[in-house]
């Protein structure tokens, strides 16, 4: 079709399309499954990130720019709040949001510039009216919003306006209530075991108050269960105790906006067109928690703790648990020690993981699962609590089930990392279909498909059911329990799950596109060993062929010397697991307490 004079489709919101003329869609996110095919002729624009060098150049540039912008925001927020906090203080609070907003706006900007250049003349489109614009309240709400269509339409509209283009606008009838990101909530259960844990917390607290002096090592949201956290507390002889963050603020995060202060955000310096546009968007997108509600949140935090811990340890609190982040920022400002603990299988492995970089920067010490070389500043090896529990799952020898573990990501790119993002997600889902299609009918009928709990609107289960009705679907049974009823495992993504399977020593076949799941140079040897041993494959058809070959006796294949050597090599470097993991952790926490003084 002719590309000149086309209508530019920005998102999947059909009320913002003109179906009477050809449409050029910015990406595959405009055509999610289950929404119906567009009526007019259309094209989907190739992704600008097909060029992976360009993708990683963007990731490096954004890392540098976020560091620059953080310095400017530190000065701005200190002046706005009449405080004198350090860059590190604001990094703890703002860092995850700042990474995401910079990555998101840059991706949308690059797509729009490519589309404008591709059409050859000014296209037509429909923008979101400013009366329908939203401002996020905190980091998790921002991440939730960028997973959906309306907020992305808002960002595209703001960028096009900033580029000096004028188009018709339309209000959104109603913002959807659907949430893509589970709310951060306090980890407590209402069953008998949950009540025992809460009693145990009170007992530990009373023992600490009446016993040895408080050295104040607080454990928050580690990568294990509540039971394992209490086991660690006892192993340290109560040197470290669980810290339970309040699940919510005592005040309401309403829509209060201080317009004068927000307008001043647009005066921050910029060095190019993209930076000028992002700075112009900050007044609308800076979460209200960090401006209008900052003093209330800080007061709430300090009122809830009688003494700040000398050492604060967390795996999962650094991204979006705002009460924890405020506590960590205040602790750091008073010279307390912050310890981050690895929680994702891509850490230390994937070529780009922005959150790993962020956590390493905010922490005094970063605890990782075996990939810290001796003497590396700021890094220390500890066994993974979660992976240590995955050892020896007692698999079934007779069950026919093949557990196929898949993943999912938001339809829109939300950060530049070494996984399929944006339009590349369609390729990822196509590989799943190619794998299932390459299996014999008999073998395919034994497959139990386990998708990610957060589908992000991709309808992964529906895709599989439509193309392969003979494939079974997992009911959400916990992974380690499910392993006991399976013959072998297939995994098509680089994540914590593959480490769990290898630590559990389960017959496992891996496959993924190495041009989408890129690993660091130092990890190539370990993953190359998996390829040589026939565990990891670079095509779904090759993985399916291996499954057909070994299915009759997967244990015989899995026990082969070369297969086990490759498995052990990766596990020892990237998936450290120990039966007595609590003793190892106890030693590390002793060291951290000593360093805290």
CSV table of C-alpha atoms in Angstrom, one decimal, residues 432-440:
chain,number,residue,atom,x,y,z
A,432,UNK,CA,6.1,-21.1,21.3
A,433,UNK,CA,3.8,-22.1,18.5
A,434,UNK,CA,6.7,-23.4,16.4
A,435,UNK,CA,7.8,-25.6,19.2
A,436,UNK,CA,4.4,-27.1,19.8
A,437,UNK,CA,3.8,-27.5,16.1
A,438,UNK,CA,7.1,-29.4,15.8
A,439,UNK,CA,6.0,-32.1,18.3
A,440,UNK,CA,4.2,-35.2,17.4
